[in-house]
């Protein structure tokens, strides 16, 4: 008698807390049973010698996001979610970015139009608040949070995006009232402008000066300020893409003081350095992202942040621009300064193998830590748990099957997104996701794309359980 749609048989299952040999019975897109001798199924998947893990959730990716005039992001929702699936991910959370003057509702409608019918894995949107008007804060944002857009990002730098401290406080206050989680890009805008102008006046315009224009104090100061603002409002925040010890220590200190300050780091801060920006000709542009990769001491600090729980999330910050392309890294023509290089690098497909190999493989973190940092914590942080981010009865059958022994040298030839390079070219890893299943259906099977575009669905989210205030609001 057929009991399940699918049984994944003979593998080793790992969750954020446990590792155990067991079969996984799947029915109606959900995990229906865990155990041995589960009986029969319409399809038996042999996972002998494989790891069976919750699919990766990458809660920090940028897809089809408008950039400066003449520049086009390398991934739309189809190519970006295809790359995500090949990288062992079953869900991504891209941003719906507001531009000045836009209504937030209109922004959300636009991003749904870009994503609907185009995704290979499941998606949900964070908002980006660039125009903190009374209407946005008073009406649109609360309504959108109620509709399942329960997190949003604010920027402390970038023309057209940077919020003043007063705007940050007002936005945080709405987050407190609505139970949304605020993500913060922490870099000091004026300091970057000052340093950029000074570098350009001295003729220092090569890509490597991107890193010089955003040194560690730029990030440390803004991190400290963001924490202080959140403390005043008494609202939890997530500091995204932390790159170095000083910013990490600001977060650690706040956490030790009982504040709900959360941290995220990314692959570029573990395996790249500022030296990568110093390539021949303009090749360094391939590594221009913000904050920039730092040095080996900063890499060690980011590992420490992961190992000691200062960072609960490991995301890619996938933000791809093509290199050999008039609409890519070196556009627009004639503007040769690092100032004009779009900030961002691809990474959605390589995030998991890099952390698995460098982290689990080299004994820095456990397999369960890996699952927590790449999947479970993302689900818990952003209101998706336990539907997503774990292998347990009742959860969506979002699963990545890994060959833990497979040796791969990362190369653009192996990638499946829209970018034309990978900043991780040549890095040797052990362990690779071979199959990815979303809600019980394979998207990638034994390295082949078998899923259909449009099979990935939009998921409205609950409020984050991490977003509840500490209870120490000031000035009331
Ligand atoms: N911040 C991001 O989060 N992604 C890409 C560029 C940036 O500055
Ligand atoms: Zn950012
Ligand atoms: Zn980002």
Tab-separated table of C-alpha atoms and ligand atoms in Angstrom:
chain	number	residue	atom	x	y	z
A	1	UNK	CA	0.000	0.000	0.000
A	2	UNK	CA	1.377	3.417	-0.958
A	3	UNK	CA	1.423	5.614	2.115
A	4	UNK	CA	3.456	8.624	1.040
A	5	UNK	CA	4.079	10.636	-2.087
A	6	UNK	CA	7.820	10.348	-1.515
A	7	UNK	CA	10.182	8.721	0.950
A	8	UNK	CA	13.770	9.944	1.195
A	9	UNK	CA	15.458	6.798	2.403
A	10	UNK	CA	18.794	5.981	4.004
A	11	UNK	CA	20.141	9.469	4.594
A	12	UNK	CA	21.415	11.284	7.664
A	13	UNK	CA	19.027	14.047	8.704
A	14	UNK	CA	20.380	17.104	10.507
A	15	UNK	CA	18.392	19.923	12.062
A	16	UNK	CA	19.552	22.924	14.065
A	17	UNK	CA	19.742	20.713	17.143
A	18	UNK	CA	20.104	17.038	16.181
A	19	UNK	CA	21.671	14.667	13.702
A	20	UNK	CA	20.095	11.247	13.181
A	21	UNK	CA	19.736	8.461	10.635
A	22	UNK	CA	16.150	8.369	9.474
A	23	UNK	CA	13.837	8.232	6.490
A	24	UNK	CA	11.595	11.154	5.592
A	25	UNK	CA	8.025	10.533	4.448
A	26	UNK	CA	6.472	13.310	2.420
A	27	UNK	CA	2.814	13.809	1.491
A	28	UNK	CA	1.029	16.817	0.043
A	29	UNK	CA	4.228	18.868	0.054
A	30	UNK	CA	4.796	18.447	3.770
A	31	UNK	CA	6.868	16.211	5.956
A	32	UNK	CA	4.449	13.539	7.122
A	33	UNK	CA	6.682	11.115	9.013
A	34	UNK	CA	10.228	10.640	10.247
A	35	UNK	CA	11.469	7.172	11.145
A	36	UNK	CA	12.473	3.773	9.875
A	37	UNK	CA	10.484	1.311	7.779
A	38	UNK	CA	7.995	3.951	6.734
A	39	UNK	CA	6.459	1.615	4.192
A	40	UNK	CA	5.896	2.422	0.554
A	41	UNK	CA	5.632	5.576	-1.485
A	42	UNK	CA	4.942	6.620	-5.048
A	43	UNK	CA	8.621	7.521	-5.221
A	44	UNK	CA	11.578	6.342	-3.178
A	45	UNK	CA	14.648	8.586	-3.187
A	46	UNK	CA	17.862	6.848	-2.183
A	47	UNK	CA	19.892	9.137	0.086
A	48	UNK	CA	22.459	6.592	1.249
A	49	UNK	CA	25.694	8.380	2.132
A	50	UNK	CA	23.986	11.764	1.838
A	51	UNK	CA	22.973	14.444	4.303
A	52	UNK	CA	19.323	15.434	4.317
A	53	UNK	CA	19.114	19.039	5.503
A	54	UNK	CA	16.454	21.737	5.715
A	55	UNK	CA	16.755	23.722	2.478
A	56	UNK	CA	18.772	26.886	2.811
A	57	UNK	CA	16.849	30.088	3.417
A	58	UNK	CA	18.794	33.078	2.174
A	59	UNK	CA	17.168	36.030	3.891
A	60	UNK	CA	19.330	38.668	2.246
A	61	UNK	CA	19.289	38.753	-1.546
A	62	UNK	CA	18.648	41.442	-4.139
A	63	UNK	CA	16.854	40.486	-7.344
A	64	UNK	CA	15.615	42.710	-10.180
A	65	UNK	CA	16.247	45.780	-8.081
A	66	UNK	CA	16.641	49.101	-9.923
A	67	UNK	CA	20.146	50.552	-9.730
A	68	UNK	CA	21.769	53.763	-10.985
A	69	UNK	CA	20.857	54.922	-14.527
A	70	UNK	CA	22.358	52.622	-17.172
A	71	UNK	CA	23.029	49.795	-14.719
A	72	UNK	CA	20.971	46.614	-14.601
A	73	UNK	CA	21.110	43.946	-11.933
A	74	UNK	CA	22.297	40.606	-13.322
A	75	UNK	CA	19.517	38.496	-11.824
A	76	UNK	CA	15.797	38.636	-12.226
A	77	UNK	CA	13.557	36.360	-10.186
A	78	UNK	CA	13.909	33.445	-12.602
A	79	UNK	CA	17.697	33.400	-12.830
A	80	UNK	CA	18.246	34.341	-9.187
A	81	UNK	CA	15.943	31.684	-7.779
A	82	UNK	CA	17.361	29.106	-10.217
A	83	UNK	CA	20.849	29.831	-8.891
A	84	UNK	CA	19.474	29.675	-5.351
A	85	UNK	CA	18.038	26.193	-5.975
A	86	UNK	CA	21.338	24.894	-7.362
A	87	UNK	CA	22.992	26.277	-4.242
A	88	UNK	CA	20.777	24.166	-1.953
A	89	UNK	CA	18.260	26.898	-1.100
A	90	UNK	CA	14.519	26.421	-0.976
A	91	UNK	CA	13.578	29.995	-0.147
A	92	UNK	CA	14.983	33.486	-0.628
A	93	UNK	CA	13.945	36.834	0.815
A	94	UNK	CA	14.689	39.633	-1.656
A	95	UNK	CA	13.933	43.287	-1.059
A	96	UNK	CA	11.067	45.365	-2.453
A	97	UNK	CA	12.857	48.693	-2.635
A	98	UNK	CA	11.027	51.971	-2.332
A	99	UNK	CA	12.441	54.920	-4.269
A	100	UNK	CA	11.838	58.495	-3.225
A	101	UNK	CA	8.288	59.570	-3.986
A	102	UNK	CA	6.940	56.047	-4.435
A	103	UNK	CA	4.078	54.660	-2.473
A	104	UNK	CA	5.091	51.505	-0.627
A	105	UNK	CA	1.987	49.664	-1.782
A	106	UNK	CA	2.900	50.471	-5.396
A	107	UNK	CA	6.429	49.135	-4.770
A	108	UNK	CA	5.086	45.872	-3.397
A	109	UNK	CA	2.727	45.496	-6.357
A	110	UNK	CA	5.642	46.054	-8.742
A	111	UNK	CA	7.806	43.400	-7.084
A	112	UNK	CA	4.982	40.885	-7.090
A	113	UNK	CA	4.612	41.504	-10.817
A	114	UNK	CA	8.335	40.831	-11.274
A	115	UNK	CA	8.221	37.645	-9.179
A	116	UNK	CA	4.861	36.066	-9.936
A	117	UNK	CA	5.259	32.960	-12.079
A	118	UNK	CA	9.028	33.503	-12.269
A	119	UNK	CA	10.397	31.683	-9.254
A	120	UNK	CA	11.974	28.265	-8.846
A	121	UNK	CA	12.044	28.441	-5.035
A	122	UNK	CA	9.731	30.129	-2.542
A	123	UNK	CA	10.086	33.864	-1.918
A	124	UNK	CA	8.974	36.524	0.495
A	125	UNK	CA	9.811	40.225	0.513
A	126	UNK	CA	11.452	42.573	2.960
A	127	UNK	CA	10.660	46.233	2.286
A	128	UNK	CA	13.272	48.974	1.929
A	129	UNK	CA	12.105	52.296	3.353
A	130	UNK	CA	13.727	55.185	1.484
A	131	UNK	CA	11.056	57.841	1.861
A	132	UNK	CA	9.832	58.027	5.429
A	133	UNK	CA	6.873	60.336	4.812
A	134	UNK	CA	3.946	60.684	7.197
A	135	UNK	CA	1.771	58.702	4.808
A	136	UNK	CA	4.311	55.874	4.536
A	137	UNK	CA	4.871	55.684	8.275
A	138	UNK	CA	1.324	56.393	9.364
A	139	UNK	CA	-0.642	54.286	6.917
A	140	UNK	CA	1.194	52.246	4.331
A	141	UNK	CA	3.808	50.579	6.481
A	142	UNK	CA	1.447	49.442	9.270
A	143	UNK	CA	-0.968	48.052	6.668
A	144	UNK	CA	1.813	46.181	4.873
A	145	UNK	CA	3.161	44.707	8.111
A	146	UNK	CA	-0.359	43.440	8.832
A	147	UNK	CA	-0.389	41.886	5.353
A	148	UNK	CA	2.724	39.789	6.013
A	149	UNK	CA	5.591	42.108	4.990
A	150	UNK	CA	6.928	41.925	8.518
A	151	UNK	CA	10.487	43.187	8.101
A	152	UNK	CA	12.124	46.142	6.437
A	153	UNK	CA	15.575	47.532	5.811
A	154	UNK	CA	16.820	51.054	6.368
A	155	UNK	CA	20.076	52.521	5.072
A	156	UNK	CA	22.411	54.906	6.871
A	157	UNK	CA	24.264	55.592	3.626
A	158	UNK	CA	23.675	55.956	-0.158
A	159	UNK	CA	22.250	58.855	-2.090
A	160	UNK	CA	18.488	58.535	-2.211
A	161	UNK	CA	18.361	55.855	0.472
A	162	UNK	CA	20.108	57.211	3.581
A	163	UNK	CA	17.787	58.150	6.409
A	164	UNK	CA	18.648	60.839	8.947
A	165	UNK	CA	18.807	59.841	12.596
A	166	UNK	CA	15.401	61.438	13.128
A	167	UNK	CA	13.948	59.412	10.252
A	168	UNK	CA	15.547	56.264	11.634
A	169	UNK	CA	13.931	56.922	15.002
A	170	UNK	CA	10.534	57.495	13.407
A	171	UNK	CA	10.791	54.342	11.315
A	172	UNK	CA	11.958	52.304	14.302
A	173	UNK	CA	9.044	53.645	16.282
A	174	UNK	CA	6.620	52.294	13.654
A	175	UNK	CA	8.407	48.959	13.826
A	176	UNK	CA	7.914	48.931	17.582
A	177	UNK	CA	4.218	49.730	17.251
A	178	UNK	CA	3.598	47.151	14.537
A	179	UNK	CA	5.946	44.350	15.629
A	180	UNK	CA	8.054	44.494	12.482
A	181	UNK	CA	11.773	43.699	12.476
A	182	UNK	CA	14.144	46.437	11.269
A	183	UNK	CA	17.267	45.519	9.305
A	184	UNK	CA	19.985	48.168	9.287
A	185	UNK	CA	22.728	48.908	6.758
A	186	UNK	CA	25.214	50.557	9.092
A	187	UNK	CA	27.754	52.825	7.388
A	188	UNK	CA	28.284	56.548	7.992
A	189	UNK	CA	27.190	58.385	4.830
A	190	UNK	CA	28.980	61.684	5.454
A	191	UNK	CA	32.244	59.949	6.315
A	192	UNK	CA	32.084	57.971	3.060
A	193	UNK	CA	31.368	61.133	1.068
A	194	UNK	CA	34.247	62.959	2.747
A	195	UNK	CA	36.715	60.145	2.098
A	196	UNK	CA	35.485	59.540	-1.461
A	197	UNK	CA	35.907	63.217	-2.394
A	198	UNK	CA	39.374	63.286	-0.864
A	199	UNK	CA	40.478	60.116	-2.668
A	200	UNK	CA	39.201	61.387	-5.994
A	201	UNK	CA	40.934	64.759	-5.563
A	202	UNK	CA	44.182	62.849	-5.064
A	203	UNK	CA	43.544	60.826	-8.234
A	204	UNK	CA	42.941	57.610	-6.304
A	205	UNK	CA	40.040	56.249	-8.290
A	206	UNK	CA	40.831	52.536	-8.854
A	207	UNK	CA	38.366	49.956	-7.459
A	208	UNK	CA	40.630	49.227	-4.490
A	209	UNK	CA	39.908	52.713	-3.153
A	210	UNK	CA	36.308	51.649	-2.625
A	211	UNK	CA	37.594	49.862	0.478
A	212	UNK	CA	39.700	52.882	1.501
A	213	UNK	CA	36.595	55.073	1.305
A	214	UNK	CA	34.668	52.862	3.750
A	215	UNK	CA	37.131	51.893	6.483
A	216	UNK	CA	36.157	50.046	9.643
A	217	UNK	CA	35.353	53.192	11.719
A	218	UNK	CA	32.693	54.098	9.134
A	219	UNK	CA	30.918	50.842	9.912
A	220	UNK	CA	31.699	50.770	13.634
A	221	UNK	CA	30.344	54.268	14.237
A	222	UNK	CA	27.121	53.617	12.345
A	223	UNK	CA	26.671	50.270	14.078
A	224	UNK	CA	27.049	51.959	17.443
A	225	UNK	CA	24.622	54.708	16.427
A	226	UNK	CA	22.025	52.270	15.094
A	227	UNK	CA	22.193	50.346	18.358
A	228	UNK	CA	21.800	53.566	20.356
A	229	UNK	CA	18.794	54.642	18.292
A	230	UNK	CA	17.172	51.241	18.725
A	231	UNK	CA	17.838	51.406	22.464
A	232	UNK	CA	16.115	54.799	22.680
A	233	UNK	CA	13.047	53.503	20.851
A	234	UNK	CA	13.290	50.075	22.512
A	235	UNK	CA	12.964	48.095	19.326
A	236	UNK	CA	14.987	45.044	18.271
A	237	UNK	CA	17.122	45.427	15.123
A	238	UNK	CA	19.146	43.187	12.844
A	239	UNK	CA	22.491	44.656	11.784
A	240	UNK	CA	23.091	43.120	8.376
A	241	UNK	CA	26.337	42.288	6.551
A	242	UNK	CA	28.775	42.833	9.439
A	243	UNK	CA	32.356	42.739	8.173
A	244	UNK	CA	34.787	43.194	11.044
A	245	UNK	CA	35.654	42.860	14.730
A	246	UNK	CA	34.777	46.376	15.848
A	247	UNK	CA	31.224	46.236	14.514
A	248	UNK	CA	30.876	42.680	15.819
A	249	UNK	CA	32.029	43.809	19.268
A	250	UNK	CA	29.469	46.641	19.273
A	251	UNK	CA	26.761	44.043	18.746
A	252	UNK	CA	28.233	41.652	21.285
A	253	UNK	CA	28.396	44.424	23.900
A	254	UNK	CA	24.785	45.426	23.239
A	255	UNK	CA	23.670	41.805	23.530
A	256	UNK	CA	25.551	41.493	26.827
A	257	UNK	CA	23.627	44.535	28.033
A	258	UNK	CA	20.377	42.706	27.369
A	259	UNK	CA	19.441	44.561	24.191
A	260	UNK	CA	17.820	42.668	21.341
A	261	UNK	CA	20.435	43.455	18.741
A	262	UNK	CA	20.939	40.719	16.170
A	263	UNK	CA	23.736	40.288	13.670
A	264	UNK	CA	24.292	38.837	10.220
A	265	UNK	CA	27.483	38.157	8.310
A	266	UNK	CA	28.132	36.909	4.788
A	267	UNK	CA	30.610	34.756	2.810
A	268	UNK	CA	32.565	37.746	1.485
A	269	UNK	CA	33.662	38.577	5.029
A	270	UNK	CA	34.926	35.052	5.656
A	271	UNK	CA	36.868	34.284	2.485
A	272	UNK	CA	37.609	37.555	0.656
A	273	UNK	CA	39.822	40.472	1.673
A	274	UNK	CA	40.454	44.041	0.593
A	275	UNK	CA	43.361	42.705	-1.502
A	276	UNK	CA	40.826	41.168	-3.870
A	277	UNK	CA	39.803	44.685	-4.882
A	278	UNK	CA	43.323	45.321	-6.165
A	279	UNK	CA	43.017	43.286	-9.372
A	280	UNK	CA	44.628	44.152	-12.699
A	281	UNK	CA	42.942	46.884	-14.731
A	282	UNK	CA	39.394	47.178	-13.372
A	283	UNK	CA	39.090	43.547	-12.222
A	284	UNK	CA	38.862	44.731	-8.637
A	285	UNK	CA	35.365	45.989	-9.484
A	286	UNK	CA	34.229	42.370	-9.277
A	287	UNK	CA	34.689	42.582	-5.509
A	288	UNK	CA	33.150	45.991	-4.872
A	289	UNK	CA	30.468	45.546	-2.243
A	290	UNK	CA	29.517	47.370	0.916
A	291	UNK	CA	30.770	47.050	3.532
A	292	UNK	CA	33.933	45.952	1.710
A	293	UNK	CA	35.845	42.768	2.504
A	294	UNK	CA	38.553	43.621	5.092
A	295	UNK	CA	41.581	41.570	6.224
A	296	UNK	CA	42.324	38.173	7.725
A	297	UNK	CA	41.886	39.486	11.295
A	298	UNK	CA	38.393	40.656	10.334
A	299	UNK	CA	37.673	37.246	8.826
A	300	UNK	CA	38.665	35.644	12.144
A	301	UNK	CA	36.371	38.053	13.997
A	302	UNK	CA	33.441	37.157	11.747
A	303	UNK	CA	34.079	33.467	12.428
A	304	UNK	CA	34.090	34.270	16.125
A	305	UNK	CA	30.775	36.078	15.736
A	306	UNK	CA	29.300	32.969	14.124
A	307	UNK	CA	30.805	30.581	16.655
A	308	UNK	CA	29.687	32.523	19.733
A	309	UNK	CA	26.196	33.362	18.519
A	310	UNK	CA	26.754	37.106	18.068
A	311	UNK	CA	25.646	36.520	14.491
A	312	UNK	CA	22.558	34.382	14.169
A	313	UNK	CA	22.333	34.667	10.393
A	314	UNK	CA	24.676	33.798	7.569
A	315	UNK	CA	23.271	35.259	4.342
A	316	UNK	CA	24.748	35.877	0.915
A	317	UNK	CA	23.815	39.536	0.314
A	318	UNK	CA	23.541	38.354	-3.288
A	319	UNK	CA	23.521	41.568	-5.339
A	320	UNK	CA	24.931	40.702	-8.761
A	321	UNK	CA	26.134	42.970	-11.562
A	322	UNK	CA	27.798	41.586	-14.658
A	323	UNK	CA	31.432	42.497	-15.356
A	324	UNK	CA	31.770	42.293	-19.149
A	325	UNK	CA	28.590	44.163	-19.830
A	326	UNK	CA	27.833	47.789	-20.709
A	327	UNK	CA	25.081	47.737	-18.068
A	328	UNK	CA	27.242	46.113	-15.422
A	329	UNK	CA	30.096	46.841	-13.022
A	330	UNK	CA	31.877	49.314	-15.297
A	331	UNK	CA	28.892	51.299	-16.566
A	332	UNK	CA	28.292	54.108	-17.179
A	333	UNK	CA	31.041	54.734	-19.714
A	334	UNK	CA	33.682	57.325	-18.984
A	335	UNK	CA	33.083	57.270	-15.242
A	336	UNK	CA	36.137	55.396	-14.124
A	337	UNK	CA	36.132	56.177	-10.414
A	338	UNK	CA	35.229	53.494	-7.875
A	339	UNK	CA	32.435	55.887	-6.897
A	340	UNK	CA	30.391	54.737	-9.891
A	341	UNK	CA	30.910	50.989	-9.562
A	342	UNK	CA	27.625	49.429	-8.444
A	343	UNK	CA	27.962	47.904	-4.993
A	344	UNK	CA	27.268	44.224	-4.745
A	345	UNK	CA	28.458	40.752	-5.675
A	346	UNK	CA	26.764	37.441	-6.522
A	347	UNK	CA	26.682	34.710	-3.874
A	348	UNK	CA	23.322	32.974	-3.546
A	349	UNK	CA	24.634	29.777	-5.155
A	350	UNK	CA	27.911	29.585	-3.251
A	351	UNK	CA	26.846	30.659	0.270
A	352	UNK	CA	26.091	27.166	1.543
A	353	UNK	CA	29.054	25.243	0.102
A	354	UNK	CA	31.466	27.901	1.398
A	355	UNK	CA	30.125	27.760	4.959
A	356	UNK	CA	29.805	23.986	4.882
A	357	UNK	CA	33.377	23.482	3.723
A	358	UNK	CA	35.115	26.268	5.633
A	359	UNK	CA	32.912	25.900	8.697
A	360	UNK	CA	31.786	22.305	9.183
A	361	UNK	CA	34.594	20.763	7.134
A	362	UNK	CA	37.308	22.646	9.010
A	363	UNK	CA	35.774	22.095	12.450
A	364	UNK	CA	34.865	25.721	13.118
A	365	UNK	CA	31.142	25.034	13.520
A	366	UNK	CA	29.015	21.920	13.851
A	367	UNK	CA	26.661	20.587	11.223
A	368	UNK	CA	23.774	21.693	13.463
A	369	UNK	CA	25.230	25.201	13.696
A	370	UNK	CA	25.400	25.187	9.913
A	371	UNK	CA	21.704	24.337	9.639
A	372	UNK	CA	20.805	27.001	12.204
A	373	UNK	CA	22.909	29.716	10.552
A	374	UNK	CA	21.747	29.019	7.022
A	375	UNK	CA	18.127	27.964	7.449
A	376	UNK	CA	16.431	27.589	10.843
A	377	UNK	CA	17.464	30.960	12.275
A	378	UNK	CA	16.317	32.727	9.099
A	379	UNK	CA	12.896	31.113	9.472
A	380	UNK	CA	12.735	32.023	13.152
A	381	UNK	CA	13.963	35.572	12.623
A	382	UNK	CA	11.577	36.405	9.812
A	383	UNK	CA	8.324	34.758	10.874
A	384	UNK	CA	8.485	31.544	8.841
A	385	UNK	CA	9.145	28.942	11.520
A	386	UNK	CA	8.222	26.058	11.852
A	387	UNK	CA	6.586	25.965	8.412
A	388	UNK	CA	10.059	26.588	6.976
A	389	UNK	CA	13.596	26.015	8.202
A	390	UNK	CA	13.397	22.583	9.785
A	391	UNK	CA	12.762	18.922	9.178
A	392	UNK	CA	9.871	17.935	11.371
A	393	UNK	CA	6.421	16.515	10.901
A	394	UNK	CA	4.095	19.195	9.560
A	395	UNK	CA	6.824	21.426	8.107
A	396	UNK	CA	6.993	22.124	4.385
A	397	UNK	CA	9.139	19.479	2.700
A	398	UNK	CA	11.863	22.002	1.784
A	399	UNK	CA	14.940	19.832	1.681
A	400	UNK	CA	18.468	19.878	0.331
A	401	UNK	CA	20.283	16.602	-0.169
A	402	UNK	CA	24.028	16.986	0.191
A	403	UNK	CA	27.009	14.926	-0.841
A	404	UNK	CA	29.297	15.786	2.076
A	405	UNK	CA	32.379	14.326	0.352
A	406	UNK	CA	32.064	15.937	-3.033
A	407	UNK	CA	35.060	18.096	-3.908
A	408	UNK	CA	34.379	21.080	-6.119
A	409	UNK	CA	36.454	24.029	-7.219
A	410	UNK	CA	34.062	26.956	-7.454
A	411	UNK	CA	33.988	28.329	-10.965
A	412	UNK	CA	31.710	30.520	-13.034
A	413	UNK	CA	31.244	27.564	-15.408
A	414	UNK	CA	29.324	25.794	-12.614
A	415	UNK	CA	26.999	28.706	-11.809
A	416	UNK	CA	23.353	28.999	-12.863
A	417	UNK	CA	22.499	32.668	-12.346
A	418	UNK	CA	22.630	35.692	-14.601
A	419	UNK	CA	26.045	37.000	-13.564
A	420	UNK	CA	29.140	36.430	-15.696
A	421	UNK	CA	31.636	35.883	-12.898
A	422	UNK	CA	31.854	34.585	-9.355
A	423	UNK	CA	34.015	36.376	-6.792
A	424	UNK	CA	34.714	32.938	-5.310
A	425	UNK	CA	36.388	31.585	-8.473
A	426	UNK	CA	39.033	28.986	-7.653
A	427	UNK	CA	38.009	28.326	-4.052
A	428	UNK	CA	38.083	24.573	-3.378
A	429	UNK	CA	35.253	23.212	-1.253
A	430	UNK	CA	34.297	19.808	0.078
A	431	UNK	CA	30.561	19.160	0.298
A	432	UNK	CA	27.964	20.144	-2.289
A	433	UNK	CA	24.152	20.235	-2.482
A	434	UNK	CA	23.179	17.721	-5.161
A	435	UNK	CA	19.373	17.895	-5.006
A	436	UNK	CA	16.907	20.528	-3.831
A	437	UNK	CA	13.238	19.903	-3.138
A	438	UNK	CA	10.641	22.629	-2.503
A	439	UNK	CA	7.385	21.547	-0.848
A	440	UNK	CA	8.056	17.931	-1.806
A	441	UNK	CA	8.940	18.510	-5.477
A	442	UNK	CA	12.475	18.392	-6.810
A	443	UNK	CA	13.699	21.614	-8.380
A	444	UNK	CA	17.235	20.329	-8.836
A	445	UNK	CA	17.847	16.580	-8.922
A	446	UNK	CA	21.336	15.115	-9.051
A	447	UNK	CA	22.648	18.372	-10.432
A	448	UNK	CA	19.974	18.775	-13.128
A	449	UNK	CA	17.232	21.375	-13.236
A	450	UNK	CA	13.945	19.468	-13.116
A	451	UNK	CA	11.662	22.093	-11.550
A	452	UNK	CA	9.492	24.439	-13.503
A	453	UNK	CA	9.723	28.183	-13.381
A	454	UNK	CA	6.703	29.380	-11.448
A	455	UNK	CA	6.747	26.461	-9.011
A	456	UNK	CA	8.209	28.746	-6.351
A	457	UNK	CA	5.504	30.559	-4.421
A	458	UNK	CA	5.238	33.829	-2.537
A	459	UNK	CA	4.933	33.311	1.226
A	460	UNK	CA	3.323	35.919	3.492
A	461	UNK	CA	5.065	35.953	6.856
A	462	UNK	CA	4.077	36.058	10.511
A	463	UNK	CA	5.625	38.683	12.729
A	464	UNK	CA	9.071	37.870	13.990
A	465	UNK	CA	9.076	36.455	17.515
A	466	UNK	CA	12.427	38.212	17.891
A	467	UNK	CA	10.884	41.655	17.340
A	468	UNK	CA	9.201	42.044	20.720
A	469	UNK	CA	10.620	45.019	22.644
A	470	UNK	CA	12.726	44.631	25.764
A	471	UNK	CA	10.423	47.007	27.681
A	472	UNK	CA	12.741	49.960	28.256
A	473	UNK	CA	11.417	52.669	25.925
A	474	UNK	CA	12.892	56.100	26.664
A	475	UNK	CA	11.097	59.435	27.013
A	476	UNK	CA	7.655	58.083	27.781
B	1	LIG	N1	23.940	46.705	0.780
B	1	LIG	C1	23.379	45.573	0.622
B	1	LIG	O1	22.740	45.078	1.529
B	1	LIG	N2	23.519	44.914	-0.515
B	1	LIG	C2	24.254	45.385	-1.594
B	1	LIG	C3	24.790	46.706	-1.464
B	1	LIG	C4	24.653	47.293	-0.134
B	1	LIG	O2	25.220	48.319	0.125
B	2	LIG	ZN1	23.177	46.893	2.830
B	3	LIG	ZN1	22.141	43.555	0.581
